XYZ file of C-alpha atoms in Angstrom:
720
model
C -21.214 -39.488 7.968
C -24.412 -37.456 8.182
C -24.357 -34.699 10.780
C -27.510 -34.063 12.805
C -29.122 -30.663 12.400
C -31.639 -28.847 14.557
C -35.016 -28.081 13.054
C -36.078 -24.505 12.343
C -38.542 -24.697 15.238
C -35.818 -25.852 17.635
C -33.521 -23.074 16.441
C -36.222 -20.448 16.908
C -37.057 -21.706 20.419
C -33.388 -21.952 21.357
C -32.462 -18.549 19.959
C -35.515 -16.845 21.462
C -34.833 -18.456 24.855
C -31.165 -17.473 24.696
C -32.174 -13.955 23.728
C -34.639 -13.666 26.613
C -32.116 -15.208 29.009
C -29.411 -12.780 27.912
C -31.818 -9.876 28.253
C -32.764 -10.986 31.749
C -29.118 -11.477 32.715
C -28.350 -8.041 31.342
C -31.312 -6.510 33.133
C -30.403 -8.316 36.360
C -26.850 -7.090 36.090
C -27.974 -3.536 35.421
C -30.526 -3.682 38.235
C -27.941 -5.135 40.611
C -25.469 -2.421 39.668
C -28.038 0.353 39.964
C -29.456 -1.067 43.196
C -26.004 -1.480 44.701
C -24.995 1.980 43.550
C -28.174 3.618 44.830
C -28.107 1.807 48.156
C -24.444 2.712 48.589
C -25.218 6.341 47.808
C -28.192 6.201 50.157
C -26.014 4.708 52.901
C -23.363 7.365 52.360
C -26.070 10.014 52.535
C -27.430 8.543 55.753
C -23.935 8.377 57.216
C -23.333 12.023 56.329
C -26.630 12.983 57.908
C -25.905 10.881 60.996
C -22.383 12.310 61.285
C -23.683 15.824 60.862
C -26.304 15.316 63.560
C -23.745 13.734 65.868
C -21.379 16.679 65.407
C -24.225 19.105 66.069
C -25.107 17.248 69.273
C -21.468 17.365 70.353
C -21.311 21.072 69.489
C -24.406 21.684 71.589
C -22.999 19.608 74.410
C -19.742 21.558 74.443
C -21.638 24.826 74.222
C -23.736 23.756 77.202
C -20.628 22.889 79.186
C -19.014 26.198 78.251
C -22.162 28.046 79.273
C -22.178 26.332 82.679
C -18.506 27.220 83.044
C -19.270 30.831 82.181
C -22.030 31.015 84.785
C -19.735 29.473 87.367
C -16.913 31.915 86.563
C -19.281 34.888 86.877
C -20.635 33.763 90.246
C -20.077 36.571 92.829
C -18.861 34.133 95.433
C -16.214 32.837 93.011
C -15.137 36.405 92.224
C -15.087 37.374 95.936
C -13.174 34.237 96.834
C -10.526 35.227 94.317
C -10.337 38.822 95.599
C -10.845 38.118 99.337
C -8.352 35.509 100.457
C -9.940 35.313 103.927
C -13.224 34.025 102.572
C -11.802 31.377 100.267
C -11.801 28.627 102.812
C -15.395 29.327 103.884
C -17.318 28.613 100.700
C -14.875 28.109 97.750
C -14.175 24.394 98.358
C -17.854 23.536 98.569
C -18.719 25.473 95.428
C -15.876 23.892 93.436
C -16.763 20.391 94.632
C -20.433 20.915 93.793
C -19.517 22.093 90.267
C -17.037 19.268 89.841
C -19.731 16.702 90.656
C -21.395 17.363 87.295
C -21.140 14.611 84.634
C -17.987 14.074 82.599
C -15.871 16.552 84.635
C -12.481 15.192 85.620
C -11.249 18.193 87.615
C -12.020 21.848 88.380
C -9.351 24.370 89.340
C -9.198 28.111 90.096
C -6.005 30.060 89.436
C -5.037 33.682 89.897
C -3.853 36.074 87.220
C -0.346 34.678 87.329
C -1.546 31.092 86.995
C -0.974 30.158 90.613
C -3.400 27.564 91.893
C -5.903 28.855 94.377
C -8.007 25.727 94.630
C -8.408 22.422 92.733
C -10.735 19.460 93.030
C -7.883 17.203 91.971
C -5.325 16.206 94.568
C -2.594 16.485 91.948
C -0.758 19.729 91.691
C -0.792 20.765 88.030
C 1.402 23.508 86.515
C -1.646 25.501 85.439
C 0.408 28.474 84.430
C 1.694 26.454 81.462
C -1.578 24.697 80.789
C -2.962 25.310 77.296
C -1.754 28.818 76.946
C -3.729 30.002 79.970
C -2.278 33.410 79.461
C -4.442 33.693 76.333
C -7.646 33.535 78.400
C -6.253 35.909 81.061
C -4.942 38.359 78.516
C -7.933 38.464 76.159
C -10.678 37.864 78.670
C -12.127 35.221 76.379
C -12.684 31.534 77.097
C -10.168 28.996 75.800
C -10.999 25.425 74.718
C -8.156 22.999 74.040
C -7.394 19.310 73.998
C -4.597 17.770 76.012
C -3.044 15.403 73.475
C -1.220 13.434 76.156
C -4.340 12.528 78.172
C -7.166 13.093 75.735
C -8.742 15.553 78.210
C -10.780 18.470 76.898
C -9.768 21.641 78.781
C -11.996 24.713 79.055
C -10.649 27.864 80.735
C -12.890 30.823 81.471
C -11.519 34.124 82.860
C -12.770 35.472 86.209
C -13.225 39.210 85.778
C -13.647 41.954 88.268
C -14.679 45.280 86.777
C -13.816 43.927 83.292
C -10.339 42.944 84.390
C -9.177 39.358 84.420
C -8.203 38.433 87.965
C -7.845 34.702 87.355
C -9.561 31.805 85.638
C -11.655 28.708 86.182
C -10.107 25.656 84.492
C -12.216 22.529 83.929
C -11.097 19.187 82.435
C -13.732 17.050 80.669
C -13.612 13.357 79.732
C -14.114 13.593 75.962
C -14.648 9.812 75.649
C -17.653 9.911 77.996
C -19.052 12.918 76.210
C -18.695 11.080 72.866
C -20.341 7.983 74.320
C -23.422 10.046 75.082
C -23.458 11.626 71.615
C -22.976 8.782 69.099
C -25.506 6.192 67.852
C -25.590 2.880 69.675
C -26.212 0.656 66.585
C -23.597 -2.068 66.407
C -23.265 -2.052 62.597
C -22.275 1.637 62.675
C -18.771 2.598 63.725
C -17.318 6.011 64.651
C -13.832 7.436 64.824
C -13.421 10.913 66.320
C -10.308 12.919 65.441
C -9.116 16.192 66.944
C -6.758 17.261 64.213
C -4.793 14.156 63.246
C -5.160 12.497 66.685
C -7.703 9.732 67.172
C -9.547 10.598 70.401
C -12.410 8.161 70.398
C -13.711 5.219 68.354
C -16.727 2.981 68.685
C -17.719 -0.375 67.099
C -14.624 -0.401 64.858
C -12.788 -3.627 64.001
C -9.698 -4.016 61.831
C -11.063 -7.305 60.463
C -14.222 -5.784 59.025
C -14.727 -4.152 55.607
C -16.630 -0.870 55.845
C -18.356 1.652 53.664
C -17.163 4.906 55.257
C -17.440 8.678 54.965
C -15.464 11.449 56.683
C -17.187 14.579 58.024
C -15.287 17.634 59.211
C -16.815 20.261 61.441
C -18.080 23.175 59.411
C -17.952 26.863 60.208
C -21.389 26.680 61.794
C -19.886 24.467 64.517
C -17.585 27.067 66.033
C -16.301 25.077 68.996
C -15.609 21.904 67.000
C -13.997 23.959 64.256
C -11.613 25.466 66.824
C -10.739 21.937 67.882
C -10.348 20.769 64.207
C -12.753 17.924 64.790
C -13.248 15.268 62.088
C -15.699 12.378 62.382
C -15.365 9.178 60.320
C -18.405 6.923 60.336
C -19.265 3.795 58.419
C -21.295 0.633 58.173
C -20.041 -2.902 57.663
C -20.200 -3.937 54.014
C -21.704 -7.307 54.949
C -24.659 -5.639 56.645
C -25.048 -3.352 53.654
C -25.051 -6.269 51.190
C -27.817 -8.117 53.021
C -30.397 -5.715 51.657
C -28.923 -5.966 48.157
C -28.905 -9.773 48.267
C -32.518 -9.907 49.370
C -33.521 -7.673 46.462
C -31.444 -9.732 44.033
C -32.996 -13.007 45.186
C -36.404 -11.571 44.536
C -35.315 -10.395 41.075
C -33.842 -13.802 40.190
C -36.991 -15.567 41.265
C -39.100 -13.302 39.074
C -36.642 -13.805 36.200
C -36.837 -17.578 36.495
C -40.614 -17.571 36.202
C -40.342 -15.142 33.287
C -37.826 -17.432 31.497
C -40.118 -20.418 31.930
C -42.962 -18.377 30.498
C -40.709 -17.185 27.649
C -39.739 -20.748 26.721
C -43.375 -21.759 26.371
C -44.021 -18.562 24.437
C -41.024 -19.283 22.183
C -42.313 -22.797 21.488
C -45.661 -21.413 20.440
C -44.155 -18.611 18.332
C -41.603 -20.987 16.779
C -44.352 -23.333 15.735
C -46.375 -20.507 14.177
C -43.350 -19.120 12.296
C -41.572 -22.323 11.310
C -44.495 -24.241 9.870
C -45.009 -22.081 6.734
C -41.242 -21.668 6.321
C -40.742 -25.430 6.471
C -43.527 -25.827 3.947
C -41.737 -23.365 1.644
C -38.437 -25.220 2.146
C -40.052 -28.510 1.236
C -41.388 -27.030 -1.994
C -37.967 -25.596 -2.815
C -36.326 -28.994 -2.216
C -38.804 -30.650 -4.552
C -38.015 -28.158 -7.336
C -35.587 -29.208 -10.105
C -33.184 -27.549 -12.506
C -34.883 -29.344 -15.356
C -38.408 -28.145 -14.595
C -39.840 -25.076 -12.880
C -42.280 -25.647 -9.985
C -43.806 -22.633 -8.146
C -43.485 -22.447 -4.342
C -46.402 -20.080 -3.690
C -48.908 -19.938 -2.148
C -47.914 -20.898 1.378
C -51.171 -19.677 2.946
C -49.827 -17.001 5.312
C -50.859 -13.865 3.359
C -47.953 -11.944 4.864
C -44.297 -11.181 4.092
C -43.568 -14.912 3.834
C -46.142 -15.123 1.065
C -44.364 -12.218 -0.640
C -41.071 -14.070 -0.173
C -42.490 -17.159 -1.863
C -43.771 -15.061 -4.775
C -40.422 -13.253 -5.048
C -38.621 -16.595 -4.934
C -40.861 -17.902 -7.717
C -40.058 -14.867 -9.852
C -36.324 -15.222 -9.204
C -36.425 -18.986 -9.730
C -38.291 -18.546 -13.000
C -35.776 -15.918 -14.145
C -32.855 -18.142 -13.120
C -34.425 -21.139 -14.847
C -34.848 -19.181 -18.066
C -31.346 -17.743 -17.714
C -29.981 -21.244 -17.097
C -31.502 -22.403 -20.364
C -29.966 -19.400 -22.136
C -26.565 -20.034 -20.557
C -26.728 -23.668 -21.589
C -27.400 -22.612 -25.164
C -24.638 -19.998 -24.987
C -22.238 -22.578 -23.556
C -23.021 -25.002 -26.375
C -22.601 -22.152 -28.869
C -19.275 -21.069 -27.305
C -17.992 -24.645 -27.304
C -18.946 -24.931 -30.970
C -17.031 -21.722 -31.717
C -13.990 -22.924 -29.774
C -14.040 -26.234 -31.601
C -14.239 -24.521 -34.985
C -11.525 -21.910 -34.309
C -8.556 -22.076 -36.632
C -6.265 -20.701 -33.914
C -5.356 -22.327 -30.615
C -7.118 -20.903 -27.539
C -5.752 -21.296 -23.998
C -7.412 -20.040 -20.802
C -5.304 -19.842 -17.603
C -6.207 -18.907 -14.030
C -4.607 -16.185 -11.891
C -1.732 -18.581 -11.032
C -0.960 -19.162 -14.710
C -2.320 -22.741 -14.750
C -4.265 -23.866 -17.814
C -7.987 -24.452 -17.235
C -9.454 -24.607 -20.767
C -8.135 -25.358 -24.278
C -9.841 -25.866 -27.635
C -9.394 -28.680 -30.171
C -6.847 -26.720 -32.233
C -4.598 -26.441 -29.147
C -4.751 -30.211 -28.686
C -3.974 -30.771 -32.386
C -1.104 -28.284 -32.424
C 0.618 -29.462 -29.219
C -0.139 -33.184 -29.382
C -1.353 -33.324 -25.754
C -4.723 -34.531 -24.508
C -6.935 -31.940 -22.821
C -6.539 -33.574 -19.417
C -2.732 -33.480 -19.830
C -2.804 -29.736 -20.493
C -5.212 -28.917 -17.664
C -3.238 -27.707 -14.636
C 0.037 -27.100 -16.519
C 1.638 -23.661 -16.329
C 0.964 -21.918 -19.619
C 4.610 -20.774 -19.777
C 5.763 -24.401 -19.813
C 4.503 -24.908 -23.380
C 6.563 -21.980 -24.703
C 10.295 -21.900 -25.260
C 10.429 -18.352 -23.851
C 9.754 -18.586 -20.089
C 9.612 -14.839 -19.521
C 7.602 -12.213 -21.343
C 4.142 -10.828 -21.773
C 1.087 -11.673 -19.739
C 2.082 -10.043 -16.464
C -1.033 -7.980 -15.790
C -1.591 -6.312 -19.177
C -2.992 -7.159 -22.608
C -0.696 -7.767 -25.583
C -1.087 -8.593 -29.280
C 0.858 -10.438 -31.963
C 4.022 -11.240 -30.022
C 6.204 -13.793 -31.803
C 6.927 -16.842 -29.650
C 8.078 -20.450 -30.057
C 5.659 -23.206 -29.055
C 6.969 -26.552 -27.756
C 4.927 -29.618 -28.703
C 4.722 -32.842 -26.746
C 7.234 -34.403 -29.160
C 9.678 -31.513 -28.704
C 8.959 -29.812 -32.035
C 9.432 -26.036 -32.090
C 6.614 -24.098 -33.788
C 6.739 -20.364 -34.547
C 3.511 -18.675 -33.436
C 2.013 -15.241 -32.911
C 0.746 -14.892 -29.340
C -2.005 -12.497 -28.212
C -3.297 -12.269 -24.661
C -6.057 -10.594 -22.700
C -6.010 -10.371 -18.895
C -9.280 -11.072 -17.068
C -10.033 -8.685 -14.201
C -12.625 -8.669 -11.421
C -13.643 -5.303 -9.968
C -14.458 -5.051 -6.248
C -16.836 -2.256 -5.214
C -15.970 -2.732 -1.542
C -12.206 -2.316 -2.024
C -12.543 -0.077 -5.107
C -9.841 -2.133 -6.808
C -9.391 -4.794 -9.474
C -8.135 -8.333 -9.038
C -6.548 -10.481 -11.768
C -8.719 -13.545 -12.415
C -6.882 -15.162 -15.301
C -5.542 -14.896 -18.848
C -6.876 -15.759 -22.313
C -4.226 -16.629 -24.927
C -4.772 -16.914 -28.685
C -1.969 -18.796 -30.478
C -1.662 -18.495 -34.263
C 0.565 -20.905 -36.215
C 2.756 -18.750 -38.499
C 5.073 -21.388 -39.928
C 3.660 -21.054 -43.457
C 3.547 -17.289 -43.172
C 7.196 -17.161 -42.093
C 8.151 -19.216 -45.146
C 6.142 -16.844 -47.347
C 7.656 -13.790 -45.639
C 11.139 -15.175 -46.245
C 10.329 -15.659 -49.914
C 8.909 -12.138 -50.128
C 11.963 -10.695 -48.408
C 14.210 -12.541 -50.817
C 12.111 -11.363 -53.753
C 12.314 -7.802 -52.490
C 16.077 -8.139 -52.188
C 16.215 -9.417 -55.714
C 14.117 -6.444 -56.743
C 16.576 -4.149 -54.972
C 19.487 -5.931 -56.621
C 17.776 -5.598 -59.974
C 17.193 -1.893 -59.435
C 20.821 -1.440 -58.403
C 22.266 -3.678 -61.124
C 22.887 -0.926 -63.685
C 24.316 1.395 -61.064
C 26.457 -1.348 -59.621
C 27.709 -2.210 -63.114
C 28.605 1.455 -63.631
C 30.236 1.652 -60.195
C 32.290 -1.465 -60.953
C 33.047 -0.460 -64.581
C 34.794 2.790 -63.595
C 37.475 1.187 -61.395
C 37.825 -1.706 -63.869
C 38.442 0.828 -66.677
C 41.359 2.505 -64.961
C 42.611 -0.891 -63.727
C 42.747 -1.960 -67.403
C 44.476 1.263 -68.500
C 47.102 0.886 -65.769
C 47.701 -2.771 -66.612
C 48.088 -1.840 -70.324
C 50.629 0.806 -69.278
C 52.467 -1.760 -67.181
C 52.456 -4.210 -70.119
C 54.035 -1.614 -72.479
C 56.485 -0.609 -69.785
C 57.453 -4.243 -69.291
C 58.470 -4.514 -73.019
C 60.772 -1.510 -72.674
C 62.193 -2.861 -69.414
C 62.760 -6.259 -71.083
C 64.672 -4.719 -74.007
C 66.887 -2.678 -71.683
C 67.526 -5.739 -69.499
C 68.491 -7.820 -72.573
C 71.007 -5.171 -73.717
C 72.365 -5.029 -70.186
C 72.833 -8.811 -70.062
C 74.807 -8.798 -73.365
C 76.962 -5.917 -72.102
C 77.685 -7.878 -68.936
C 78.816 -10.935 -70.967
C 81.175 -8.801 -73.068
C 82.667 -7.214 -69.994
C 83.304 -10.625 -68.502
C 85.203 -11.705 -71.684
C 87.228 -8.470 -71.810
C 86.074 -7.667 -75.361
C 85.226 -4.219 -76.739
C 81.934 -2.996 -75.267
C 81.592 0.586 -76.545
C 79.001 -0.286 -79.204
C 76.884 -2.258 -76.746
C 77.038 0.561 -74.214
C 75.859 3.077 -76.822
C 73.026 0.759 -77.777
C 71.976 0.402 -74.096
C 71.914 4.153 -73.630
C 69.867 4.528 -76.821
C 67.310 1.922 -75.571
C 67.022 3.694 -72.196
C 66.390 7.027 -73.906
C 63.788 5.511 -76.212
C 61.968 3.865 -73.274
C 62.066 7.086 -71.192
C 63.330 5.175 -68.173
C 62.886 8.079 -65.728
C 59.204 8.341 -66.653
C 58.744 4.625 -66.129
C 60.348 4.804 -62.678
C 57.900 7.550 -61.602
C 54.671 6.268 -63.149
C 54.926 2.522 -62.619
C 54.372 2.618 -58.786
C 51.411 4.977 -59.257
C 49.887 2.692 -61.869
C 50.234 -0.291 -59.532
C 48.670 1.643 -56.588
C 45.755 2.818 -58.737
C 45.143 -0.708 -59.956
C 45.122 -2.058 -56.384
C 42.714 0.710 -55.242
C 40.394 -0.175 -58.099
C 40.508 -3.841 -57.121
C 39.693 -2.873 -53.511
C 36.694 -0.785 -54.597
C 35.382 -3.620 -56.724
C 35.835 -6.080 -53.837
C 33.941 -3.740 -51.464
C 31.007 -3.423 -53.862
C 30.955 -7.165 -54.531
C 31.024 -7.964 -50.784
C 28.149 -5.535 -50.090
C 26.098 -7.020 -52.915
C 26.832 -10.517 -51.650
C 25.066 -9.729 -48.362
C 21.925 -8.685 -50.225
C 21.930 -11.670 -52.542
C 22.800 -14.292 -49.873
C 20.944 -13.334 -46.626
C 21.884 -16.337 -44.489
C 20.430 -17.175 -41.047
C 22.334 -14.678 -38.957
C 21.829 -13.931 -35.266
C 21.396 -10.528 -33.706
C 24.767 -8.935 -32.958
C 26.132 -5.546 -31.945
C 26.987 -3.393 -34.967
C 28.223 0.117 -35.702
C 25.117 1.862 -37.054
C 27.115 4.675 -38.661
C 29.371 2.220 -40.505
C 26.386 0.144 -41.668
C 24.687 3.239 -43.117
C 27.925 4.221 -44.923
C 28.004 0.753 -46.533
C 24.415 1.130 -47.728
C 25.186 4.558 -49.184
C 28.140 3.068 -51.060
C 26.022 0.315 -52.616
C 23.170 2.652 -53.514
C 25.263 5.609 -54.655
C 24.319 5.230 -58.312
C 20.627 5.456 -57.277
C 20.879 8.880 -55.710
C 24.055 10.640 -56.877
C 22.427 12.000 -60.079
C 19.328 13.424 -58.292
C 20.415 14.391 -54.766
C 23.307 15.413 -52.606
C 23.854 13.186 -49.566
C 24.390 14.883 -46.203
C 25.234 12.861 -43.095
C 25.298 13.954 -39.479
C 26.433 10.936 -37.483
C 26.937 10.921 -33.716
C 30.563 9.735 -33.305
C 29.909 8.588 -29.731
C 27.017 6.334 -30.701
C 27.180 2.959 -28.875
C 26.974 -0.365 -30.666
C 23.381 -1.469 -31.277
C 22.081 -5.081 -31.220
C 20.760 -5.710 -34.760
C 20.151 -8.208 -37.507
C 22.690 -6.524 -39.787
C 21.232 -7.715 -43.115
C 17.701 -6.645 -42.171
C 18.908 -3.256 -40.947
C 20.903 -2.677 -44.177
C 17.879 -3.687 -46.263
C 15.632 -1.281 -44.316
C 18.007 1.686 -44.775
C 18.487 0.832 -48.467
C 14.728 0.740 -49.121
C 14.167 4.115 -47.452
C 17.138 5.755 -49.255
C 16.038 4.391 -52.653
C 12.464 5.580 -52.020
C 13.844 9.016 -51.101
C 15.821 9.170 -54.347
C 12.739 8.140 -56.347
C 10.639 10.816 -54.592
C 13.205 13.523 -55.464
C 13.354 12.238 -59.056
C 9.542 12.449 -59.301
C 9.689 16.016 -58.038
C 12.245 16.913 -60.755
C 9.757 15.730 -63.385
C 7.388 18.418 -62.110
C 9.872 21.151 -63.065
C 12.196 21.256 -60.060
C 15.565 20.897 -61.778
C 17.826 21.649 -58.816
C 19.509 18.802 -56.981
C 17.570 17.411 -54.036
C 19.024 16.700 -50.622
C 18.932 13.486 -48.605
C 19.956 14.016 -44.981
C 20.750 11.091 -42.670
C 21.440 11.722 -38.969
C 21.993 9.501 -35.940
C 21.889 10.280 -32.235
C 21.297 8.627 -28.868
C 17.848 9.133 -27.338
C 17.945 7.859 -23.699
C 17.949 4.049 -23.981
C 17.390 4.100 -27.750
C 19.199 5.118 -30.939
C 17.387 7.469 -33.299
C 17.974 7.459 -37.081
C 16.387 10.165 -39.254
C 16.314 9.929 -43.077
C 14.998 13.138 -44.595
C 14.423 13.933 -48.276
C 13.235 16.964 -50.219
C 10.979 14.929 -52.486
C 7.255 15.116 -53.222
C 6.044 14.068 -49.778
C 3.228 11.585 -49.107
C -0.383 12.633 -49.838
C -2.636 12.532 -46.755
C -4.996 9.976 -48.301
C -2.116 7.513 -48.797
C -0.370 7.950 -45.451
C -2.393 5.288 -43.525
C -1.510 2.630 -46.157
C 2.205 3.078 -46.818
C 3.207 0.156 -44.571
C 0.577 -2.202 -46.020
C 1.864 -5.211 -47.994
C 1.778 -4.936 -51.803
C 0.943 -1.217 -51.642
C 2.858 0.930 -54.153
C 2.445 4.242 -55.962
C 4.774 3.200 -58.771
C 3.729 2.080 -62.215
C 2.413 -1.445 -62.731
C 5.280 -3.898 -63.020
C 7.678 -1.621 -61.162
C 8.472 -3.009 -57.710
C 6.721 -5.586 -55.532
C 5.087 -3.174 -53.090
C 6.888 -4.892 -50.230
C 9.569 -2.260 -49.512
C 8.132 -0.253 -46.607
C 6.090 -3.236 -45.398
C 9.302 -5.204 -44.927
C 11.024 -2.183 -43.384
C 8.199 -1.994 -40.831
C 8.544 -5.722 -40.101
C 12.336 -5.495 -39.749
C 12.286 -2.502 -37.401
C 9.095 -2.937 -35.344
C 8.621 -6.714 -35.115
C 12.148 -8.145 -35.356
C 14.039 -5.347 -33.600
C 11.262 -4.242 -31.165
C 11.831 -0.694 -32.373
C 9.554 1.960 -33.827
C 9.105 3.416 -37.317
C 7.270 6.700 -37.857
C 7.331 9.438 -40.454
C 6.739 13.151 -40.835
C 5.675 14.461 -44.222
C 4.286 17.451 -46.013
C 3.093 17.268 -49.586
C 5.598 19.003 -51.864
C 8.234 19.505 -49.146
C 9.477 15.991 -48.527
C 9.350 13.229 -45.922
C 11.348 12.271 -42.839
C 11.391 8.643 -41.685
C 12.281 8.238 -37.990
C 13.660 4.926 -36.705
C 14.166 4.125 -33.012
C 16.116 1.004 -32.019
C 16.485 -0.199 -28.404
C 19.980 -0.485 -26.939
C 19.199 -3.589 -24.862
């Protein structure tokens, strides 16, 4: 099913329109936020200014009322009426009533120094002596302004003084609500709440159902009277009224944005057409190009960066086309090499699955290429665990399993493919290349060479072995000859004894026979025979045992067998080798051993290990013998030591021979290399030792040498 795709022009128009729309939405949002924020700040500023002006007006109003009260209290008639009781009824009531008729006054009262009422405009009798700490005004001579919390009445008390002495006071109660009504703005969208301390005294235009933008304004120090009253004014405007202005501005902005978007769409269509046409032309040329032939895409006729892009694309395309031809040739060449390789080649991915094999792999395993592709590379080997886990390896012996189940001995080498990432500064495993070499013929040849080398060793040891066997055989023969002669004497004595026994049974005279028996015993030296015969038998048996030991040791060298690796006592194995080879070294060197008695058993191929030790010991004896030819007549020394080294066993074989010249040291483990005369040895000794220790036992073989001072061979064998 073919999916529909937008054209480049449509994409440009769409993306440009979306971009412009997003910009406008962003701008509108920012403008709305800024406008709302600024208008809110402006409203709060206006409310603060309005509240401040309202508080100033109230301060002025209270100051005016206090000033009128002061003038009234200082009136001479008021003072005289307080001092002259007889004149109070003449003019005091009229004066108080006239003063009380002023706006916003609820009552006016005059009291004496003790707070007793002299006259009041209110018919109620108030306890003025307790009213608002009147004693403060009488005592200090200063006016007092207080609020009656119970009634919400503002009380002003001004002392009446005569010759600077307070004789009484004028007390006036004001309706604070009416005063506030005169002070605050009459706009319905503005509300006020007036607090004296924490008590709400007056509010205007406030509704609990409305949401307001409010500010609180407390009377400052410049408003002395309101400060004394702890006046706080909260004013605000309904949020709905405030948002009307914002909405009107936003509608205007949206209308402008709409027209701008429409204009932008038409502009995007025009720009998209101008931009997309040459790009589409370039795309069409690229589509028409082929991997088989190179077709240039330039010119496109724009003479701008797009023209440069077309030229750059042509250069890259030409380079890629040429490189593609080279890669094709290299691929054909590589395939030809793979097909002609004598060894099997296997390529696996990072999961270990085979991706590529050559013809030799197919021939060796019997599978088709498609059957091998996708198989785990470990599945074609008998050993399921081993090398190839993230590191290179070379010449590891493995067993290959063919399709028919045949087991083939091979040497396996591998190289891990890595990919380096600059971003992560790390490497990633991409796969594995395996080279498999068929070593069946080589193993047969190696076995023949090993057997030949053993035969060489046996030949070299033959004379010594013959001497070693001849010595015990010689004294075995002497002891048997002694036993044979002794048997004749014993037989004669036994015969005389039998005749004497017969005579005794018959009761005849036996004196002559007894004398003859004693004479035979003396001639045979019977006491000597009793002492020496057991010793002769023991010596003969010991000789037989020594011969059997030598024969058994030689049998292992002559008949190798197909043994498996088993745990052996290294010290005991070395002692056996020294026994077999004793005739090779006992005339030229003294043997010193320093064995670790606590050495654990070591997994070994016993025959191969014995052969390796024998070859090194014989070489050491030959080196000491060569040194004696140079004038060193003293006996040499061969020192063999064993010890545990962590998870390995170390064996050192040191001689005091000629040492190895520096120019020969790199070659001593090479096959068929020898420093002996032509016809002497096969040159396989140390080469086989290296194979036994390093390849078969996974150990190590090194040496330390100094010309003229001798050589030390160092063997390490793993314990696991």
